[in-house]
Amino acid sequence: MTKKHRNGEVSELEREMSGGTGEVGGVILGIDGGTTSTVCVCFPFLQPQSLHLPDPLPLLARVEAGCSNHNSVGETAARETLEQVIAEALSKSGSDRSAVRAICLSVSGVNHPTDQQRILNWFRDIFPSHVKLYVRNDAAAALASGTMGRLSGCVLIAGTGCIAYGFTDDGREARAAGAGPILGDWGSGYGISAQALTAIIRAHDGRGPQTKLTNSILQTLGLSSPDELIGWTYADQSWARIAALVPAVVSCAEAGDEIANKILQDSVKELALSVTAVVQRLGLCGSDRKGSFPLIMVGGVLEGNKGWGIAREVINCISKDYPGVVPIWPKVEPAIGAALLAWNFLKDSQQE
Amino acid sequence: MTKKHRNGEVSELEREMSGGTGEVGGVILGIDGGTTSTVCVCFPFLQPQSLHLPDPLPLLARVEAGCSNHNSVGETAARETLEQVIAEALSKSGSDRSAVRAICLSVSGVNHPTDQQRILNWFRDIFPSHVKLYVRNDAAAALASGTMGRLSGCVLIAGTGCIAYGFTDDGREARAAGAGPILGDWGSGYGISAQALTAIIRAHDGRGPQTKLTNSILQTLGLSSPDELIGWTYADQSWARIAALVPAVVSCAEAGDEIANKILQDSVKELALSVTAVVQRLGLCGSDRKGSFPLIMVGGVLEGNKGWGIAREVINCISKDYPGVVPIWPKVEPAIGAALLAWNFLKDSQQE
C-alpha cells in the first residue's frame, strides 16, 4: 500500500485538490530544459497496475518557453523560465501545486553536483518535502524518450549543442562533450556553423580555399560581404542563432563543396568519438566490444536523413568499433521522457 | 605657410588656448583601443622643421581605460571609453578640446567602413571640422609603433586576439584573421587557451589523451575537477580572462607535454599563415617572393623568447616562404604609434 492511502482523509483532500485531472493520484511533471527552449508536460500519476504504460499517454498539458540553461542566460532567468513552465502547465491542466507528486527537471547545463543542488534548492522552497524532485542533465530526458523511461544505454544529442551520455543498469553514468562551444563541442550545430563561418573568413582573407559556403550563407543572412559577418556574429552571440546555419552547410556539402563536406565529416568524427568514449568508459558492450546497446539519436543535426545524412555517418563510424550499436529515433519528445523518468522514480520509491 | 598662420589673431588665440602645453601648435592625440585596454597619449603638435621626430618624444600625458572594442562591450560602452580617455588625456596635459589638431583612433573591432564611419560620427559631434580625425583598426597603430609612423609593411598582433595587417607604400592594405574567437582566430591567446581547456575536457571524458595541462590549469584557477571548468568558463566569457591562461600552456609545453606543444605549434602555423596570406595578397615581397619587408611583432603571445618561443617559431615558419621577412619588436607602445600616424597625416595634409 502506498503512503497516500495510509490516511483516508488526506486521500479525500487530494482527490479534491487534483480537480480537473480526474485522477486521485495527483500529477507528475516532466521538464526538458534546453538551450533553445524549455518544454514542460503534465500527466496524471497513474497507480502502477502493471509494468506497462498506458498507450497513448494521457497528456494533460504541454507548455513551452525559452532557454533554461543557466550557462547561457544566467541563474535568475533560468529559474524564472522553469518556474513559469511549471505554473503554466499546472494551470493548463486545471491543477495546482498541491497536486504535484513528482517532477523530473532534465536541464541543459547541469554538469556538476552543485548545479543539481542549486536547482533542487530553488524548488524545495516551492514544493513541500513529500514532492519528489529529480534534477538531471537534459540528456537523461532525451535517453528516456527513446527507452520509454528506462535509464539504460546511450544518448547522443546534437542540436545547438552536443553531448553523449550513457547509463548502465547498475546506476553508473558517464558523459562526453556537452561542454559548450568554447570548450570544443565541434560536433554540435553551433560547432558546424562556426566552422562554416570561419571557412568563409579564411577564403576571403586568403588563408583558405574558396567555398560555396560564402554565397550560400551570405545570402541566407542577407549580407553582401564576408567582412559583414564579423559584425553579424558578435551582434548577438546566441548559440542557437549561429547553429541555425547547419542546413546551409548540409546543402553546400550535397552540392559537392569540399570545405562543407570536410566540416560535416569532422563533425561526424567528433560525435562518434563522444559516443565511443562513453561506451568504453562504462563498458556498455562488454570486454569483447560486441555487446548490444541502444543509442538514442536526438536533435536537429541528427534528424535529416536524405542526401548528406550526418546521423547515418555517425552510426557507420561507431559500428566499426561497436557493431552492437542499435540506433533509436525517439517517437516522443524529451519532455515526455522526463515525465516517464519521474513516473518510474516515484513508482520505485513507493515500492522501496 | 600653414592655415593656422594665415591670421595672426587666430594664432594668438590658439597660443592662449594651448595653455599648459607650452606649444603654439596645439596637441595631437593617439589612441590604441584594444579588447583588453584603451590607451590615449597626448603630444604637442610640433611644426615639422625636418623629417625627423624629436627624441625622446615630448609626451604630455598618457591615460588608460578598459575595452573599447564595440564587438565586446557594445557601442555605448566603447564610445564612453574613448570619450573618457580623450577627456582625461587633455585634462592631464593641462589642455582642452579647443587645442586638439588631430586624433588618430586606432581601435580594435573596426573591420568595415561602417565601423569607421560610426566612430567618426561620434567625434565629429564633439570636435569642429578643422580637427583631423583618423579612424583605423588597432593594427595600424601597432604597425606604426614599429615603423615610427610609416604605414608600410606588415604587423602581426597576437595578444587576447590576433590579426595580421599589411600596408603598401602606394596605399593598399589587406588583413587576415582578426575576426574573433567564434570565427576561428586560433593563433590568438584566447585560441591557445580555449584549445588547452578543450584538451582538459577531452582527457577527462575519455576523448583525448591525458595532459599536464589538467593539473597546471586547474591549479592556476583554483579548481578541483575538470567538471568545474565548464562553470568557470561560462561564468564570465571575457576573452582576456581566458587568454590569460597562455603562460600555463607555454610552461606545460616547455615541460615536455605533447598536447600543449601541439597547441602551440598549431598556433604558430595559424599566425604564420595570417602573415603570408597578407604578404601574398599585397605582393609585399615582389613576384619572386625574395623582397624584404618589416614585420612588426606585437602582443603578449609574441613577447616571451625564452624556452618555447612562439614568435621565433612564427618567424621561422614565415621565412621558409618569404626569406626577406625582417621582424621588429617595437620600442614604443601602439598608442604612440597612433599619435605618430596622426602627426604624419596632419603634416601631409598641411603640405598638400
CSV table of N, CA and C in Angstrom, one decimal, chain B residues 112-235:
chain,number,residue,atom,x,y,z
B,112,HIS,N,35.1,47.3,-40.9
B,112,HIS,CA,34.3,47.6,-42.1
B,112,HIS,C,34.1,49.1,-42.2
B,113,PRO,N,34.0,49.7,-43.4
B,113,PRO,CA,33.8,51.1,-43.5
B,113,PRO,C,32.7,51.6,-42.5
B,114,THR,N,31.6,50.8,-42.3
B,114,THR,CA,30.6,51.3,-41.4
B,114,THR,C,31.0,51.5,-40.0
B,115,ASP,N,32.0,50.6,-39.5
B,115,ASP,CA,32.5,50.7,-38.2
B,115,ASP,C,33.3,52.1,-38.1
B,116,GLN,N,34.1,52.3,-39.2
B,116,GLN,CA,34.9,53.5,-39.2
B,116,GLN,C,34.0,54.8,-39.2
B,117,GLN,N,33.0,54.7,-40.0
B,117,GLN,CA,32.1,55.9,-40.1
B,117,GLN,C,31.4,56.2,-38.8
B,118,ARG,N,31.0,55.1,-38.1
B,118,ARG,CA,30.3,55.2,-36.8
B,118,ARG,C,31.1,56.0,-35.8
B,119,ILE,N,32.4,55.6,-35.7
B,119,ILE,CA,33.3,56.2,-34.8
B,119,ILE,C,33.6,57.7,-35.2
B,120,LEU,N,33.8,57.9,-36.5
B,120,LEU,CA,33.9,59.3,-37.0
B,120,LEU,C,32.8,60.1,-36.6
B,121,ASN,N,31.6,59.6,-36.7
B,121,ASN,CA,30.4,60.4,-36.4
B,121,ASN,C,30.3,60.8,-34.9
B,122,TRP,N,30.7,59.8,-34.1
B,122,TRP,CA,30.7,60.1,-32.6
B,122,TRP,C,31.6,61.4,-32.4
B,123,PHE,N,32.8,61.5,-33.0
B,123,PHE,CA,33.7,62.5,-32.6
B,123,PHE,C,33.5,63.8,-33.5
B,124,ARG,N,32.9,63.6,-34.6
B,124,ARG,CA,32.5,64.8,-35.4
B,124,ARG,C,31.6,65.7,-34.7
B,125,ASP,N,30.7,65.1,-33.8
B,125,ASP,CA,29.8,65.8,-33.0
B,125,ASP,C,30.5,66.6,-31.9
B,126,ILE,N,31.7,66.2,-31.5
B,126,ILE,CA,32.4,66.8,-30.4
B,126,ILE,C,33.5,67.8,-30.9
B,127,PHE,N,34.2,67.5,-32.0
B,127,PHE,CA,35.2,68.3,-32.4
B,127,PHE,C,34.8,69.1,-33.7
B,128,PRO,N,35.2,70.3,-33.8
B,128,PRO,CA,34.9,71.1,-35.0
B,128,PRO,C,35.6,70.5,-36.3
B,129,SER,N,35.1,71.0,-37.4
B,129,SER,CA,35.5,70.3,-38.7
B,129,SER,C,37.0,70.4,-39.0
B,130,HIS,N,37.7,71.5,-38.5
B,130,HIS,CA,39.1,71.6,-38.8
B,130,HIS,C,40.0,70.6,-38.0
B,131,VAL,N,39.4,69.9,-37.0
B,131,VAL,CA,40.2,68.9,-36.3
B,131,VAL,C,40.3,67.6,-37.2
B,132,LYS,N,41.5,67.2,-37.5
B,132,LYS,CA,41.6,66.0,-38.3
B,132,LYS,C,41.3,64.7,-37.5
B,133,LEU,N,40.4,63.9,-38.0
B,133,LEU,CA,40.1,62.6,-37.3
B,133,LEU,C,40.5,61.5,-38.2
B,134,TYR,N,41.2,60.5,-37.7
B,134,TYR,CA,41.6,59.3,-38.4
B,134,TYR,C,41.1,58.1,-37.6
B,135,VAL,N,40.3,57.3,-38.2
B,135,VAL,CA,39.9,56.1,-37.5
B,135,VAL,C,40.4,54.9,-38.3
B,136,ARG,N,41.1,54.0,-37.6
B,136,ARG,CA,41.7,52.8,-38.2
B,136,ARG,C,41.5,51.6,-37.3
B,137,ASN,N,41.7,50.5,-37.8
B,137,ASN,CA,41.8,49.3,-37.0
B,137,ASN,C,43.0,49.4,-36.1
B,138,ASP,N,43.0,48.8,-34.9
B,138,ASP,CA,44.2,48.9,-34.0
B,138,ASP,C,45.5,48.4,-34.6
B,139,ALA,N,45.4,47.6,-35.7
B,139,ALA,CA,46.6,47.1,-36.3
B,139,ALA,C,47.5,48.3,-36.8
B,140,ALA,N,46.8,49.4,-37.3
B,140,ALA,CA,47.6,50.5,-37.9
B,140,ALA,C,48.5,51.1,-36.8
B,141,ALA,N,48.0,51.3,-35.6
B,141,ALA,CA,48.8,51.9,-34.5
B,141,ALA,C,50.0,51.0,-34.2
B,142,ALA,N,49.7,49.7,-34.1
B,142,ALA,CA,50.7,48.7,-33.8
B,142,ALA,C,51.8,48.7,-34.8
B,143,LEU,N,51.4,48.7,-36.1
B,143,LEU,CA,52.5,48.8,-37.2
B,143,LEU,C,53.3,50.1,-37.0
B,144,ALA,N,52.6,51.2,-36.9
B,144,ALA,CA,53.3,52.5,-36.8
B,144,ALA,C,54.2,52.6,-35.6
B,145,SER,N,53.9,51.8,-34.5
B,145,SER,CA,54.8,51.8,-33.3
B,145,SER,C,56.1,51.1,-33.6
B,146,GLY,N,56.2,50.3,-34.7
B,146,GLY,CA,57.4,49.7,-35.1
B,146,GLY,C,58.1,50.4,-36.2
B,147,THR,N,57.3,51.1,-37.0
B,147,THR,CA,57.9,51.8,-38.2
B,147,THR,C,58.1,53.3,-37.9
B,148,MET,N,57.8,53.7,-36.6
B,148,MET,CA,57.8,55.1,-36.2
B,148,MET,C,56.9,56.0,-37.1
B,149,GLY,N,55.7,55.5,-37.4
B,149,GLY,CA,54.8,56.4,-38.0
B,149,GLY,C,54.6,56.1,-39.5
B,150,ARG,N,55.4,55.2,-40.1
B,150,ARG,CA,55.3,54.9,-41.5
B,150,ARG,C,54.3,53.8,-41.7
B,151,LEU,N,53.3,54.0,-42.6
B,151,LEU,CA,52.3,53.0,-42.8
B,151,LEU,C,52.7,52.1,-43.9
B,152,SER,N,53.6,51.2,-43.7
B,152,SER,CA,54.2,50.3,-44.7
B,152,SER,C,54.8,49.1,-44.1
B,153,GLY,N,54.4,47.9,-44.6
B,153,GLY,CA,54.9,46.7,-44.1
B,153,GLY,C,53.8,45.9,-43.5
B,154,CYS,N,54.1,45.0,-42.6
B,154,CYS,CA,53.1,44.1,-42.1
B,154,CYS,C,53.2,44.1,-40.5
B,155,VAL,N,52.1,44.0,-39.9
B,155,VAL,CA,52.1,43.8,-38.4
B,155,VAL,C,51.4,42.5,-38.1
B,156,LEU,N,51.9,41.8,-37.1
B,156,LEU,CA,51.2,40.7,-36.5
B,156,LEU,C,51.0,41.0,-35.1
B,157,ILE,N,49.7,41.0,-34.7
B,157,ILE,CA,49.3,41.2,-33.3
B,157,ILE,C,48.8,39.9,-32.8
B,158,ALA,N,49.3,39.4,-31.7
B,158,ALA,CA,48.8,38.2,-31.1
B,158,ALA,C,48.8,38.4,-29.6
B,159,GLY,N,47.7,38.9,-29.1
B,159,GLY,CA,47.5,39.0,-27.6
B,159,GLY,C,46.3,38.2,-27.2
B,160,THR,N,45.3,38.9,-26.7
B,160,THR,CA,44.0,38.2,-26.5
B,160,THR,C,43.4,37.7,-27.8
B,161,GLY,N,43.4,38.6,-28.8
B,161,GLY,CA,43.0,38.3,-30.2
B,161,GLY,C,44.2,38.2,-31.0
B,162,CYS,N,44.0,38.0,-32.3
B,162,CYS,CA,45.2,38.1,-33.3
B,162,CYS,C,44.7,38.6,-34.6
B,163,ILE,N,45.6,39.3,-35.3
B,163,ILE,CA,45.3,39.8,-36.6
B,163,ILE,C,46.7,40.1,-37.3
B,164,ALA,N,46.7,39.8,-38.6
B,164,ALA,CA,47.8,40.3,-39.5
B,164,ALA,C,47.3,41.4,-40.4
B,165,TYR,N,48.1,42.5,-40.5
B,165,TYR,CA,47.6,43.6,-41.3
B,165,TYR,C,48.8,44.1,-42.1
B,166,GLY,N,48.6,44.3,-43.4
B,166,GLY,CA,49.7,44.8,-44.2
B,166,GLY,C,49.3,46.1,-44.9
B,167,PHE,N,50.3,46.9,-45.2
B,167,PHE,CA,50.1,48.2,-45.8
B,167,PHE,C,51.2,48.4,-46.9
B,168,THR,N,50.9,48.9,-48.1
B,168,THR,CA,51.9,49.1,-49.1
B,168,THR,C,52.1,50.6,-49.1
B,169,ASP,N,53.3,51.0,-49.7
B,169,ASP,CA,53.6,52.4,-49.8
B,169,ASP,C,52.6,53.2,-50.7
B,170,ASP,N,52.0,52.4,-51.7
B,170,ASP,CA,51.0,53.1,-52.6
B,170,ASP,C,49.6,53.0,-52.0
B,171,GLY,N,49.4,52.8,-50.7
B,171,GLY,CA,48.1,53.0,-50.0
B,171,GLY,C,47.2,51.8,-50.0
B,172,ARG,N,47.7,50.6,-50.6
B,172,ARG,CA,46.8,49.4,-50.5
B,172,ARG,C,47.0,48.8,-49.1
B,173,GLU,N,46.0,48.1,-48.7
B,173,GLU,CA,46.1,47.4,-47.4
B,173,GLU,C,45.3,46.1,-47.4
B,174,ALA,N,45.7,45.1,-46.6
B,174,ALA,CA,45.0,43.8,-46.5
B,174,ALA,C,45.2,43.3,-45.1
B,175,ARG,N,44.2,42.5,-44.7
B,175,ARG,CA,44.3,41.9,-43.4
B,175,ARG,C,43.9,40.4,-43.4
B,176,ALA,N,44.3,39.7,-42.5
B,176,ALA,CA,43.9,38.3,-42.3
B,176,ALA,C,43.7,38.0,-40.8
B,177,ALA,N,42.8,37.1,-40.6
B,177,ALA,CA,42.3,36.8,-39.2
B,177,ALA,C,41.8,38.1,-38.5
B,178,GLY,N,41.8,38.2,-37.2
B,178,GLY,CA,41.2,39.3,-36.5
B,178,GLY,C,39.7,39.3,-36.5
B,179,ALA,N,39.1,38.1,-36.7
B,179,ALA,CA,37.7,38.0,-36.8
B,179,ALA,C,37.1,37.5,-35.5
B,180,GLY,N,37.9,37.4,-34.4
B,180,GLY,CA,37.4,37.0,-33.1
B,180,GLY,C,37.3,35.5,-33.0
B,181,PRO,N,37.1,35.0,-31.7
B,181,PRO,CA,37.2,33.6,-31.4
B,181,PRO,C,36.1,32.7,-32.1
B,182,ILE,N,34.9,33.2,-32.3
B,182,ILE,CA,33.9,32.4,-32.9
B,182,ILE,C,34.3,32.1,-34.4
B,183,LEU,N,35.0,33.1,-35.0
B,183,LEU,CA,35.4,33.0,-36.4
B,183,LEU,C,36.8,32.5,-36.6
B,184,GLY,N,37.3,31.7,-35.6
B,184,GLY,CA,38.5,30.9,-35.8
B,184,GLY,C,39.8,31.6,-35.7
B,185,ASP,N,40.0,32.6,-34.8
B,185,ASP,CA,41.3,33.1,-34.6
B,185,ASP,C,42.1,32.2,-33.6
B,186,TRP,N,42.5,31.1,-34.1
B,186,TRP,CA,43.1,30.0,-33.3
B,186,TRP,C,44.5,30.4,-32.9
B,187,GLY,N,45.1,31.3,-33.5
B,187,GLY,CA,46.5,31.7,-33.2
B,187,GLY,C,46.6,32.6,-32.0
B,188,SER,N,45.4,33.2,-31.6
B,188,SER,CA,45.4,34.2,-30.5
B,188,SER,C,45.6,33.6,-29.1
B,189,GLY,N,45.8,34.4,-28.1
B,189,GLY,CA,45.9,34.0,-26.8
B,189,GLY,C,44.6,33.3,-26.4
B,190,TYR,N,43.5,33.8,-26.8
B,190,TYR,CA,42.2,33.2,-26.5
B,190,TYR,C,42.1,31.8,-27.2
B,191,GLY,N,42.6,31.7,-28.4
B,191,GLY,CA,42.5,30.5,-29.2
B,191,GLY,C,43.4,29.4,-28.5
B,192,ILE,N,44.6,29.8,-28.1
B,192,ILE,CA,45.5,28.9,-27.4
B,192,ILE,C,44.9,28.3,-26.1
B,193,SER,N,44.4,29.3,-25.4
B,193,SER,CA,43.8,28.9,-24.1
B,193,SER,C,42.5,28.0,-24.2
B,194,ALA,N,41.7,28.4,-25.2
B,194,ALA,CA,40.5,27.6,-25.4
B,194,ALA,C,40.8,26.2,-25.8
B,195,GLN,N,41.8,26.1,-26.7
B,195,GLN,CA,42.3,24.7,-27.1
B,195,GLN,C,42.8,23.9,-25.9
B,196,ALA,N,43.5,24.6,-25.0
B,196,ALA,CA,44.0,24.0,-23.8
B,196,ALA,C,42.9,23.5,-22.9
B,197,LEU,N,41.9,24.4,-22.7
B,197,LEU,CA,40.7,24.0,-21.9
B,197,LEU,C,40.0,22.8,-22.5
B,198,THR,N,39.9,22.9,-23.8
B,198,THR,CA,39.2,21.8,-24.5
B,198,THR,C,40.0,20.4,-24.3
B,199,ALA,N,41.3,20.5,-24.4
B,199,ALA,CA,42.2,19.3,-24.2
B,199,ALA,C,41.9,18.7,-22.8
B,200,ILE,N,41.7,19.6,-21.8
B,200,ILE,CA,41.5,19.0,-20.5
B,200,ILE,C,40.2,18.3,-20.4
B,201,ILE,N,39.1,18.9,-21.0
B,201,ILE,CA,37.8,18.3,-21.0
B,201,ILE,C,37.9,16.9,-21.8
B,202,ARG,N,38.6,16.9,-22.9
B,202,ARG,CA,38.7,15.7,-23.7
B,202,ARG,C,39.4,14.6,-22.9
B,203,ALA,N,40.5,15.0,-22.2
B,203,ALA,CA,41.2,14.0,-21.4
B,203,ALA,C,40.3,13.4,-20.3
B,204,HIS,N,39.5,14.3,-19.7
B,204,HIS,CA,38.7,14.0,-18.6
B,204,HIS,C,37.5,13.0,-19.0
B,205,ASP,N,36.9,13.3,-20.2
B,205,ASP,CA,35.8,12.4,-20.6
B,205,ASP,C,36.1,11.3,-21.5
B,206,GLY,N,37.4,11.1,-21.8
B,206,GLY,CA,37.9,9.9,-22.5
B,206,GLY,C,38.0,10.1,-24.0
B,207,ARG,N,37.8,11.3,-24.5
B,207,ARG,CA,38.0,11.6,-25.9
B,207,ARG,C,39.4,11.9,-26.3
B,208,GLY,N,40.3,12.2,-25.3
B,208,GLY,CA,41.6,12.6,-25.7
B,208,GLY,C,42.6,12.1,-24.7
B,209,PRO,N,43.9,12.2,-25.0
B,209,PRO,CA,45.0,11.7,-24.1
B,209,PRO,C,45.1,12.6,-22.9
B,210,GLN,N,45.7,12.0,-21.8
B,210,GLN,CA,46.0,12.8,-20.6
B,210,GLN,C,47.0,13.8,-20.9
B,211,THR,N,47.0,14.9,-20.2
B,211,THR,CA,47.9,16.0,-20.4
B,211,THR,C,48.3,16.7,-19.1
B,212,LYS,N,49.5,17.3,-19.0
B,212,LYS,CA,49.9,18.1,-17.9
B,212,LYS,C,49.1,19.3,-17.7
B,213,LEU,N,48.4,19.7,-18.8
B,213,LEU,CA,47.5,20.9,-18.8
B,213,LEU,C,46.5,20.8,-17.6
B,214,THR,N,46.0,19.6,-17.4
B,214,THR,CA,44.9,19.5,-16.4
B,214,THR,C,45.3,20.0,-15.1
B,215,ASN,N,46.4,19.4,-14.5
B,215,ASN,CA,46.8,19.9,-13.2
B,215,ASN,C,47.2,21.4,-13.2
B,216,SER,N,48.0,21.7,-14.2
B,216,SER,CA,48.5,23.1,-14.3
B,216,SER,C,47.4,24.1,-14.3
B,217,ILE,N,46.4,23.9,-15.2
B,217,ILE,CA,45.4,25.0,-15.3
B,217,ILE,C,44.4,24.9,-14.2
B,218,LEU,N,44.0,23.7,-13.7
B,218,LEU,CA,43.1,23.6,-12.5
B,218,LEU,C,43.7,24.3,-11.3
B,219,GLN,N,45.1,24.1,-11.2
B,219,GLN,CA,45.8,24.8,-10.0
B,219,GLN,C,45.8,26.3,-10.2
B,220,THR,N,46.0,26.8,-11.4
B,220,THR,CA,46.0,28.2,-11.7
B,220,THR,C,44.7,28.8,-11.4
B,221,LEU,N,43.6,28.1,-11.7
B,221,LEU,CA,42.3,28.6,-11.5
B,221,LEU,C,41.7,28.3,-10.1
B,222,GLY,N,42.4,27.5,-9.3
B,222,GLY,CA,41.9,27.1,-8.0
B,222,GLY,C,40.7,26.2,-8.1
B,223,LEU,N,40.6,25.3,-9.1
B,223,LEU,CA,39.5,24.4,-9.2
B,223,LEU,C,40.0,23.0,-8.9
B,224,SER,N,39.0,22.2,-8.5
B,224,SER,CA,39.4,20.8,-8.1
B,224,SER,C,39.1,19.7,-9.1
B,225,SER,N,38.3,20.0,-10.1
B,225,SER,CA,37.9,19.0,-11.1
B,225,SER,C,37.7,19.6,-12.4
B,226,PRO,N,38.0,18.9,-13.5
B,226,PRO,CA,37.7,19.4,-14.9
B,226,PRO,C,36.2,19.7,-15.1
B,227,ASP,N,35.3,19.0,-14.3
B,227,ASP,CA,33.9,19.4,-14.5
B,227,ASP,C,33.6,20.8,-14.1
B,228,GLU,N,34.4,21.3,-13.2
B,228,GLU,CA,34.2,22.7,-12.7
B,228,GLU,C,34.6,23.7,-13.8
B,229,LEU,N,35.4,23.3,-14.7
B,229,LEU,CA,35.9,24.2,-15.8
B,229,LEU,C,34.7,24.7,-16.6
B,230,ILE,N,33.6,23.9,-16.7
B,230,ILE,CA,32.5,24.4,-17.6
B,230,ILE,C,31.9,25.6,-16.9
B,231,GLY,N,31.6,25.5,-15.6
B,231,GLY,CA,31.0,26.6,-14.9
B,231,GLY,C,32.0,27.8,-14.9
B,232,TRP,N,33.3,27.6,-14.7
B,232,TRP,CA,34.3,28.7,-14.7
B,232,TRP,C,34.2,29.4,-16.1
B,233,THR,N,34.2,28.6,-17.1
B,233,THR,CA,34.3,29.2,-18.5
B,233,THR,C,33.1,30.1,-18.8
B,234,TYR,N,31.9,29.6,-18.5
B,234,TYR,CA,30.7,30.3,-18.9
B,234,TYR,C,30.3,31.4,-17.9
B,235,ALA,N,30.9,31.4,-16.7
B,235,ALA,CA,30.5,32.4,-15.7
B,235,ALA,C,30.9,33.8,-16.2
